[in-house]
PDB file of C-alpha atoms and ligand atoms in Angstrom:
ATOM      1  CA  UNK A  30       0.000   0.000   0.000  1.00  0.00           C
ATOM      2  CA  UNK A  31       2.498   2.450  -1.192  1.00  0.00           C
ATOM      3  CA  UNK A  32       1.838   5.310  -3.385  1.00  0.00           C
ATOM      4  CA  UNK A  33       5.022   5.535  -5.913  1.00  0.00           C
ATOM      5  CA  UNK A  34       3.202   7.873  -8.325  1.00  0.00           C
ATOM      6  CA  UNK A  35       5.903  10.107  -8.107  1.00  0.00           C
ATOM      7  CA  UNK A  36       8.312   8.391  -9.853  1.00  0.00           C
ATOM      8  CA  UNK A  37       7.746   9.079 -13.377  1.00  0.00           C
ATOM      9  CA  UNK A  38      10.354  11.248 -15.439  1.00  0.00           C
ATOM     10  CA  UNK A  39       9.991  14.772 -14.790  1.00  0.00           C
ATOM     11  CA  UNK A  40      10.358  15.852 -18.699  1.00  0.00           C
ATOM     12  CA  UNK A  41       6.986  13.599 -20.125  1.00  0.00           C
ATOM     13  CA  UNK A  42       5.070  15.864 -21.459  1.00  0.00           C
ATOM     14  CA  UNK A  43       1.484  13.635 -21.439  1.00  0.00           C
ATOM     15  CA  UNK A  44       0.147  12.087 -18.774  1.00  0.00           C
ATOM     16  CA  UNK A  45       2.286   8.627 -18.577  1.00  0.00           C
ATOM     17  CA  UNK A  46       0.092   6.780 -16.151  1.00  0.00           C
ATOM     18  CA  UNK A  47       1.790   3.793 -14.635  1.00  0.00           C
ATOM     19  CA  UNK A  48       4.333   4.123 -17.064  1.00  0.00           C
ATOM     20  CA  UNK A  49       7.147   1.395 -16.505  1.00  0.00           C
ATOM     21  CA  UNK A  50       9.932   1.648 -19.136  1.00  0.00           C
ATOM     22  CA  UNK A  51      10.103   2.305 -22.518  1.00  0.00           C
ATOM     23  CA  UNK A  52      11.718   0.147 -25.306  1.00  0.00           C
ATOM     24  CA  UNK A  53      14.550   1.512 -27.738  1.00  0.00           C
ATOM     25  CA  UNK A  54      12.017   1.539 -30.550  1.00  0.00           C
ATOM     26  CA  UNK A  55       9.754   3.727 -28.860  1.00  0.00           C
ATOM     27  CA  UNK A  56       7.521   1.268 -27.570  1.00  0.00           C
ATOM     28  CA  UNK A  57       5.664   2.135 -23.972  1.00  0.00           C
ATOM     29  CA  UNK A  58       5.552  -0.292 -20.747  1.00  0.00           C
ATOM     30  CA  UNK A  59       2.363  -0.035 -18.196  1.00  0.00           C
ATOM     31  CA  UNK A  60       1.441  -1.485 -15.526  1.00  0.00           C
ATOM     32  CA  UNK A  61      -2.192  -2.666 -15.635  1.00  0.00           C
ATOM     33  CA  UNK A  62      -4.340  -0.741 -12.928  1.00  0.00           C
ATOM     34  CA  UNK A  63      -6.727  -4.524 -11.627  1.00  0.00           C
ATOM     35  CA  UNK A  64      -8.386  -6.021 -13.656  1.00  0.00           C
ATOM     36  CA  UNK A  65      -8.264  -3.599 -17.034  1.00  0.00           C
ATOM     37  CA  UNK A  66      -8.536  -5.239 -19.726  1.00  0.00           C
ATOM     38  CA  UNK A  67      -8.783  -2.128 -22.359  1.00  0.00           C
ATOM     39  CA  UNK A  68      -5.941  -0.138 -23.402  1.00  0.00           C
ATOM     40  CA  UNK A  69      -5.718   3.890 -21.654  1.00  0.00           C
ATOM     41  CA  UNK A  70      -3.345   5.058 -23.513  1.00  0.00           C
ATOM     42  CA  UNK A  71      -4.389   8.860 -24.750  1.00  0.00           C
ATOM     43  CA  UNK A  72      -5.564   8.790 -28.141  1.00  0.00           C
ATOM     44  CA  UNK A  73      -6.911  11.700 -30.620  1.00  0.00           C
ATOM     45  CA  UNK A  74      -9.758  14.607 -29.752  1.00  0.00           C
ATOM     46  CA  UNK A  75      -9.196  13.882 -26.086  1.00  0.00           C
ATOM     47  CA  UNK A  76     -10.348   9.977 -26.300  1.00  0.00           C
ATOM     48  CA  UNK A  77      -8.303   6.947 -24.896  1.00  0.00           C
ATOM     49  CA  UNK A  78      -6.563   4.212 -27.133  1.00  0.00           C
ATOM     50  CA  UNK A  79      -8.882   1.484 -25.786  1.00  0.00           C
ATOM     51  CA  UNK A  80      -7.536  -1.507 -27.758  1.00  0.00           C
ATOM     52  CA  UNK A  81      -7.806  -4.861 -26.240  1.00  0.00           C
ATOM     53  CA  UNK A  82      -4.999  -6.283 -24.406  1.00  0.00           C
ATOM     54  CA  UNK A  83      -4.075  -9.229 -25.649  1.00  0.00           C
ATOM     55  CA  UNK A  84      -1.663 -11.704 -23.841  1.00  0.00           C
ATOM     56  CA  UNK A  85       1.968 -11.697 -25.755  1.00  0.00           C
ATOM     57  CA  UNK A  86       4.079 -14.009 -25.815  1.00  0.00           C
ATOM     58  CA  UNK A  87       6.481 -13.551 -28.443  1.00  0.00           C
ATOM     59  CA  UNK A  88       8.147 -10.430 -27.172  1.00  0.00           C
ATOM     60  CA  UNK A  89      11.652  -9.478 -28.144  1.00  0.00           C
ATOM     61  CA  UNK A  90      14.926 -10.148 -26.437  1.00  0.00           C
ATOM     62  CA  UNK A  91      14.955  -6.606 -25.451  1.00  0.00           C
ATOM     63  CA  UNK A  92      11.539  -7.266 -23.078  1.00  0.00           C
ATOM     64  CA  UNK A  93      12.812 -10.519 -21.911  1.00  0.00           C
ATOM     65  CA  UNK A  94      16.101  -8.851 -20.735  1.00  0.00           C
ATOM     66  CA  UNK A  95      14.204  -6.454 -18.684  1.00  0.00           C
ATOM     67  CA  UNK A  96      11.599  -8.341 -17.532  1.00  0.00           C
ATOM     68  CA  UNK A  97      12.376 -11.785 -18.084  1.00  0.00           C
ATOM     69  CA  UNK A  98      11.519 -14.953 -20.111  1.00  0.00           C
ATOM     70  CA  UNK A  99       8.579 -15.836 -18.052  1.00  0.00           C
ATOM     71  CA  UNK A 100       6.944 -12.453 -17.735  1.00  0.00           C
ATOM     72  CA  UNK A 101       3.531 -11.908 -18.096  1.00  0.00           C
ATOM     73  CA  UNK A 102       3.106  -9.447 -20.852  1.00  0.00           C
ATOM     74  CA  UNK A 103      -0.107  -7.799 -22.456  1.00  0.00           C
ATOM     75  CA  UNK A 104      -0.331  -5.904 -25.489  1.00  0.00           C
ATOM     76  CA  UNK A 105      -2.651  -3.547 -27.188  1.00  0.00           C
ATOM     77  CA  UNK A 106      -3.455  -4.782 -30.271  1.00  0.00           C
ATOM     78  CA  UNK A 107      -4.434  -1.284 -31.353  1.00  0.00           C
ATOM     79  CA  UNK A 108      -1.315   1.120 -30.312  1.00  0.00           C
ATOM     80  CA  UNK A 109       1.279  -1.448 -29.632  1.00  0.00           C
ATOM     81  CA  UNK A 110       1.480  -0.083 -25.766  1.00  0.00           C
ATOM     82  CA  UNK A 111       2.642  -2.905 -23.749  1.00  0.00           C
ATOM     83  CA  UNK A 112       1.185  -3.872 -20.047  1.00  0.00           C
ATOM     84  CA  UNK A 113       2.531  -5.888 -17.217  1.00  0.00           C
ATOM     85  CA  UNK A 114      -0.203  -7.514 -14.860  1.00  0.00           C
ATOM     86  CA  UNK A 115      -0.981  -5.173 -11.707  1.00  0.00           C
ATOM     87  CA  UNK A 116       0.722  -5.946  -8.337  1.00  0.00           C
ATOM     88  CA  UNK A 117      -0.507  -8.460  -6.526  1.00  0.00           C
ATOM     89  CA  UNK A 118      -2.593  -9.645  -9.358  1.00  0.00           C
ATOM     90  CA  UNK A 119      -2.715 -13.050  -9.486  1.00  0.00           C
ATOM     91  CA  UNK A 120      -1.001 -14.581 -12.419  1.00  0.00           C
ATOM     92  CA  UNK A 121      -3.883 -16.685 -15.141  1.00  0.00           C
ATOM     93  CA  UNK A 122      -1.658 -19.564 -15.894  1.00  0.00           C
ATOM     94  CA  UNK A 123      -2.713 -23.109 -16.212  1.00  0.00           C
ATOM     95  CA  UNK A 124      -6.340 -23.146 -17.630  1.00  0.00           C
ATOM     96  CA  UNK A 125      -5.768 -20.646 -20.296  1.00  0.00           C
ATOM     97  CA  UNK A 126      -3.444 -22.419 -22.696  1.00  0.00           C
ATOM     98  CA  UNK A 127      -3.800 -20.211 -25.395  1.00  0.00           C
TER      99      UNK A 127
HETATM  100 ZN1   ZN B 224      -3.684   1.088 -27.106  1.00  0.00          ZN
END
């Protein structure tokens, strides 16, 4: 139950909500807030991205190195914006074998 919203670089100029890391090719890194499931990434005239996240698991070296070979990784399949599960979110492995 700590807030660490005040972590984020200084120079963003949007809003970069639960923004982890960003990838060399520009790509974003969020942390899913529980249980989202829709992508809130800002989009034109004021709306949000909300693409579906999809669960990715063909991510590239570069994502593996950071997070590791068995992360959990979700990604919009509208912006590209990738999403690591929420803390303390319980990981869906076993019945989903897709
Ligand atoms: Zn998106």
């Amino acid at each position: 139950m700590e807030a660490a919203e005040s972590s984020t670089t200084p120079e963003a100029g949007q809003v970069a909500k639960n923004l982890v890391d960003t990838l060399s090719d520009g790509t974003k890194v969020k942390r899913r807030v529980h249980r989202q499931r829709a992508c809130n990434e800002p989009a034109a005239k004021g709306k949000i991205c909300a693409g579906h996240l999809k669960r990715w698991y063909f991510f590239p070296a570069e994502v593996q190195a950071k997070f590791g070979s068995q992360a959990e990784v979700y990604r919009c399949e509208h912006c590209r914006t990738l999403y690591l599960p929420a803390d303390g979110e319980q990981p869906r492995t076993g019945t989903l074998s897709y």
